[in-house]
mmCIF file with all atom_site columns, C-alpha atoms in Angstrom:
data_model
loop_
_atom_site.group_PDB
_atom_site.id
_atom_site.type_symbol
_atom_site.label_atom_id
_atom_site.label_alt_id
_atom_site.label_comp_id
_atom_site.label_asym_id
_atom_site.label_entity_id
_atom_site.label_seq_id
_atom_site.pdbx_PDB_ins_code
_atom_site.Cartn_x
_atom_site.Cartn_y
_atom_site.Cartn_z
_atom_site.occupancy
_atom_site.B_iso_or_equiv
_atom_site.pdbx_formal_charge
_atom_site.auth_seq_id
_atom_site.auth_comp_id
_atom_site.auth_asym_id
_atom_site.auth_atom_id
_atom_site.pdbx_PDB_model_num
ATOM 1  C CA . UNK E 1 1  ? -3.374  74.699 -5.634  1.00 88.00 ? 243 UNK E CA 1
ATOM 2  C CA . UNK E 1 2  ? -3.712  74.735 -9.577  1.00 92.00 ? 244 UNK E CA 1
ATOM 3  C CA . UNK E 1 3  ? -2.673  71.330 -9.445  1.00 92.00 ? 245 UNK E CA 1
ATOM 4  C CA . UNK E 1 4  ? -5.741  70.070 -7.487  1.00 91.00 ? 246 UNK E CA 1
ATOM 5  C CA . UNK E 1 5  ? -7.661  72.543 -9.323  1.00 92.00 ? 247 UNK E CA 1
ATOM 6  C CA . UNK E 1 6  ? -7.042  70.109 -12.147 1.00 94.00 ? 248 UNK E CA 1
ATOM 7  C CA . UNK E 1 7  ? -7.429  67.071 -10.616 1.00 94.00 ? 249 UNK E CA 1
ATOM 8  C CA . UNK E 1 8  ? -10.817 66.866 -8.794  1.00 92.00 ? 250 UNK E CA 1
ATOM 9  C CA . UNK E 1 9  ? -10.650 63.636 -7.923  1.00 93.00 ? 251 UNK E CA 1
ATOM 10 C CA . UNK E 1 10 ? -7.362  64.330 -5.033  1.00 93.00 ? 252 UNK E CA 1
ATOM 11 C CA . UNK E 1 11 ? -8.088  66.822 -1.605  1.00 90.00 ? 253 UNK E CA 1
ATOM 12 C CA . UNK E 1 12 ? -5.527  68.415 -0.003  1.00 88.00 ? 254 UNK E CA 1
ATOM 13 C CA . UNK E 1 13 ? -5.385  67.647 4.088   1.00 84.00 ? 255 UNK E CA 1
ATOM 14 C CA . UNK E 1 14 ? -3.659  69.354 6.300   1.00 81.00 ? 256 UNK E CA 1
ATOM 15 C CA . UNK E 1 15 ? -2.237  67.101 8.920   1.00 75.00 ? 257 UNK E CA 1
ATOM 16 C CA . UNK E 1 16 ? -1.473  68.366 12.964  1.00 72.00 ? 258 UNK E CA 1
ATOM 17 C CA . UNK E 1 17 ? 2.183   69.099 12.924  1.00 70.00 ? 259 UNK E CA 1
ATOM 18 C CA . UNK E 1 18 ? 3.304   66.484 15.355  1.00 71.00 ? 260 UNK E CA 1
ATOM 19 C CA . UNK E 1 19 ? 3.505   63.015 14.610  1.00 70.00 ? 261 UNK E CA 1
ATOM 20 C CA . UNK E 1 20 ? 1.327   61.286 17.221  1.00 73.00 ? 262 UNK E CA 1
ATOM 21 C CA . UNK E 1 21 ? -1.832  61.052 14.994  1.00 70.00 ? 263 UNK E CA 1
ATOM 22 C CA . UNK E 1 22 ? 0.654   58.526 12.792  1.00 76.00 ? 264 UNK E CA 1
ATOM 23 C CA . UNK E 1 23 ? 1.034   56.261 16.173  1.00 80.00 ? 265 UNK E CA 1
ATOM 24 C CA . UNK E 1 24 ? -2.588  55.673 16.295  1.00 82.00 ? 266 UNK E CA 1
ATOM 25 C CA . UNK E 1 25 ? -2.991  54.816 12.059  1.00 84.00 ? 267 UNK E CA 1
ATOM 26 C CA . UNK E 1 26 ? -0.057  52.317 12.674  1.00 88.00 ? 268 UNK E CA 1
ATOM 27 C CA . UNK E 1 27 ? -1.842  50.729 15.376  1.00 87.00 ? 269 UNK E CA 1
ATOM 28 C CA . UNK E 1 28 ? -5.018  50.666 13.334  1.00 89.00 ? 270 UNK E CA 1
ATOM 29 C CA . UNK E 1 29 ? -2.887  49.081 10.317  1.00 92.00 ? 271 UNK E CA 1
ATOM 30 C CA . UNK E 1 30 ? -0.993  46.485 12.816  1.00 94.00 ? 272 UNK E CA 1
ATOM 31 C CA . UNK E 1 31 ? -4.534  45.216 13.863  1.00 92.00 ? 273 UNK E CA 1
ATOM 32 C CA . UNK E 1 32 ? -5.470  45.079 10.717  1.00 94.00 ? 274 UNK E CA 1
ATOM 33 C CA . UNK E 1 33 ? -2.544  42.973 9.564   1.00 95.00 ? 275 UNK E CA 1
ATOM 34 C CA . UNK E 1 34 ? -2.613  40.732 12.779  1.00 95.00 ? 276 UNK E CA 1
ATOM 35 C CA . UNK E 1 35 ? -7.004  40.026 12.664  1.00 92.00 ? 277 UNK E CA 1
ATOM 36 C CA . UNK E 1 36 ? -7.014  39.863 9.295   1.00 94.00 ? 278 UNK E CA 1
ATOM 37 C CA . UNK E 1 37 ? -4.219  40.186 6.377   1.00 94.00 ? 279 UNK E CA 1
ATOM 38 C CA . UNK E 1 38 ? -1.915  37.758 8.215   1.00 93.00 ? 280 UNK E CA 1
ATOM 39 C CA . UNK E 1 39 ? -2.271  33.898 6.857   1.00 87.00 ? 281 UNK E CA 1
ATOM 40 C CA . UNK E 1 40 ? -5.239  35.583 4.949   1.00 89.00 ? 282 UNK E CA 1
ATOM 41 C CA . UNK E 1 41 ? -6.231  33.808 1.845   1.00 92.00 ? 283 UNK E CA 1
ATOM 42 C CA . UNK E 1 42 ? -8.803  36.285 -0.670  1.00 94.00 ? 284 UNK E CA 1
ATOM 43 C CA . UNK E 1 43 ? -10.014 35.262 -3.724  1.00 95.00 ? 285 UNK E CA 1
ATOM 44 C CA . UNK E 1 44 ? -10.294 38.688 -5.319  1.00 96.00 ? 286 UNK E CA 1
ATOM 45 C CA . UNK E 1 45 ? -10.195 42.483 -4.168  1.00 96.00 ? 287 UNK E CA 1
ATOM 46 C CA . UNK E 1 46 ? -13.855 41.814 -3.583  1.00 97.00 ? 288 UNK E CA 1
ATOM 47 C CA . UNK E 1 47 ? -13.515 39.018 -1.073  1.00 96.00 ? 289 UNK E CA 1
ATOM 48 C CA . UNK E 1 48 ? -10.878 41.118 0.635   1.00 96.00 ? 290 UNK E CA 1
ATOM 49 C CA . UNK E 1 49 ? -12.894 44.153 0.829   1.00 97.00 ? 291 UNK E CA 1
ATOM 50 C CA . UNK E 1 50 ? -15.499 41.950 1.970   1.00 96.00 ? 292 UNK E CA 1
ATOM 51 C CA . UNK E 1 51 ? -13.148 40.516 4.866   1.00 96.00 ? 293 UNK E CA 1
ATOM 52 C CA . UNK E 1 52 ? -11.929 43.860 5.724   1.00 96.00 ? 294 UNK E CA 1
ATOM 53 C CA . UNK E 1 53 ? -15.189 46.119 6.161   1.00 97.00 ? 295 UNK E CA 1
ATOM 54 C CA . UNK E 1 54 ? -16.151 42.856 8.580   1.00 96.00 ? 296 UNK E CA 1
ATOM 55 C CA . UNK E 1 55 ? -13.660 43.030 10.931  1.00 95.00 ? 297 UNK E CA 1
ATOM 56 C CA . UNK E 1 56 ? -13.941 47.342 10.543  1.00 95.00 ? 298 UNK E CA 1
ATOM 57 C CA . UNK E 1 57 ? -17.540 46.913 12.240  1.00 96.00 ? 299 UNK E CA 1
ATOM 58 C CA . UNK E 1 58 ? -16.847 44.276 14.518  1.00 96.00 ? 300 UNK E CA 1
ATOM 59 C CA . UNK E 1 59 ? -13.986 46.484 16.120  1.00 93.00 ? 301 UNK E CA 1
ATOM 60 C CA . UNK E 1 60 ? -15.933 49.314 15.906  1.00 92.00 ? 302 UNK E CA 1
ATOM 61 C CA . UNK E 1 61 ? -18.731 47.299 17.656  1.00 94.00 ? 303 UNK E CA 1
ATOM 62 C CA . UNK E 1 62 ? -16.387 46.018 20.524  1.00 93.00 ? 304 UNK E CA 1
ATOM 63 C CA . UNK E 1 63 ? -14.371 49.196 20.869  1.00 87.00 ? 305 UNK E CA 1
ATOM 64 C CA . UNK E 1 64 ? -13.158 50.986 23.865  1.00 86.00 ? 306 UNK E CA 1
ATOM 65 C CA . UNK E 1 65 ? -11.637 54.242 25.458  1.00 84.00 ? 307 UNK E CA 1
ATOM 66 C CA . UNK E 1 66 ? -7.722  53.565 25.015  1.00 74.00 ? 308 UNK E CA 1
ATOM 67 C CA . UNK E 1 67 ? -5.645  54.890 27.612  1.00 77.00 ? 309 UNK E CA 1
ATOM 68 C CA . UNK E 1 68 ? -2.001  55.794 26.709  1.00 71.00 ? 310 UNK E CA 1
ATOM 69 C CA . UNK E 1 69 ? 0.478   55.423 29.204  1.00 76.00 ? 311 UNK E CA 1
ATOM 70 C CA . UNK E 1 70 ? 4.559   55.069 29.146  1.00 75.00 ? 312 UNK E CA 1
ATOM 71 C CA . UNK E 1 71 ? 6.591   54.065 31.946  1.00 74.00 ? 313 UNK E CA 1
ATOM 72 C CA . UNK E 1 72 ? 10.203  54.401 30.964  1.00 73.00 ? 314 UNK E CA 1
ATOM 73 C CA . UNK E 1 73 ? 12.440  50.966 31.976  1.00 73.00 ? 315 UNK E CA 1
ATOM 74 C CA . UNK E 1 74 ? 14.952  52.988 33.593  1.00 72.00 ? 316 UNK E CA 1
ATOM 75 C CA . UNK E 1 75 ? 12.412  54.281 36.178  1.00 70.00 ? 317 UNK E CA 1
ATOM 76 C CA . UNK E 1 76 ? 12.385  51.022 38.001  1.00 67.00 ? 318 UNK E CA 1
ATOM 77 C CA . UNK E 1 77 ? 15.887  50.619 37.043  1.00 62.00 ? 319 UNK E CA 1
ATOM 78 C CA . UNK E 1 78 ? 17.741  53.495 39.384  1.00 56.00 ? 320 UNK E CA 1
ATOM 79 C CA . UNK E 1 79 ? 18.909  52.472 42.628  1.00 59.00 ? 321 UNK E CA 1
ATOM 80 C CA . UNK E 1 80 ? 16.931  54.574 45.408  1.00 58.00 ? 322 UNK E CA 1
ATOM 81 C CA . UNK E 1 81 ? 13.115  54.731 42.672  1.00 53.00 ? 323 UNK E CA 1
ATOM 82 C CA . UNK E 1 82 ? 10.287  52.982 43.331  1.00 54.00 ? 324 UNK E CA 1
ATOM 83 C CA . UNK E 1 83 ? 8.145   51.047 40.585  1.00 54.00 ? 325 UNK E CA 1
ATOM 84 C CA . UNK E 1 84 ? 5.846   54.003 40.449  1.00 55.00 ? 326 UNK E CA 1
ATOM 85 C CA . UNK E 1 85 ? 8.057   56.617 38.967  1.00 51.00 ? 327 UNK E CA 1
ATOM 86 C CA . UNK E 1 86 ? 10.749  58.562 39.975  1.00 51.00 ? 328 UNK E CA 1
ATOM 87 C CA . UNK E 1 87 ? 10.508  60.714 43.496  1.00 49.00 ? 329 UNK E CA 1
#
């Protein structure tokens, strides 16, 4: 705690213990990459700032719920289980 008493400019966070919050940046950061980093061509740190904060607000203007689900291969895979899970 001295350390950030000295340094004013960092905060400390204290992140959930599990990992699942780091699915959903990686996600963020794959879209990211895909919409606009990919076969991106930027001038300067402004331009890509620039490029970046636009495609932030147009996501954030098109977004919707997400609903996670995960349906295991070997479900459908086991002689005697249906497509729909296991009995």
């Amino acid at each position: 705690m001295e350390w950030f008493e000295e340094h004013p400019r960092w905060t400390l966070h204290c992140t959930p213990k599990h990992a699942s919050w780091l699915n959903q940046i990686e996600c963020a950061f794959s879209d990211l990459q895909r919409c606009v980093l990919a076969r991106g061509s930027f001038r300067s740190k402004d331009e890509l700032r620039d490029k970046v904060h636009a495609y932030l607000w147009w996501h954030n203007e098109r977004a919707e719920p997400f609903e996670w689900t995960y349906r295991p291969a070997s479900w459908s895979a086991i002689p005697g289980k249906t497509s729909d899970g296991p009995d």
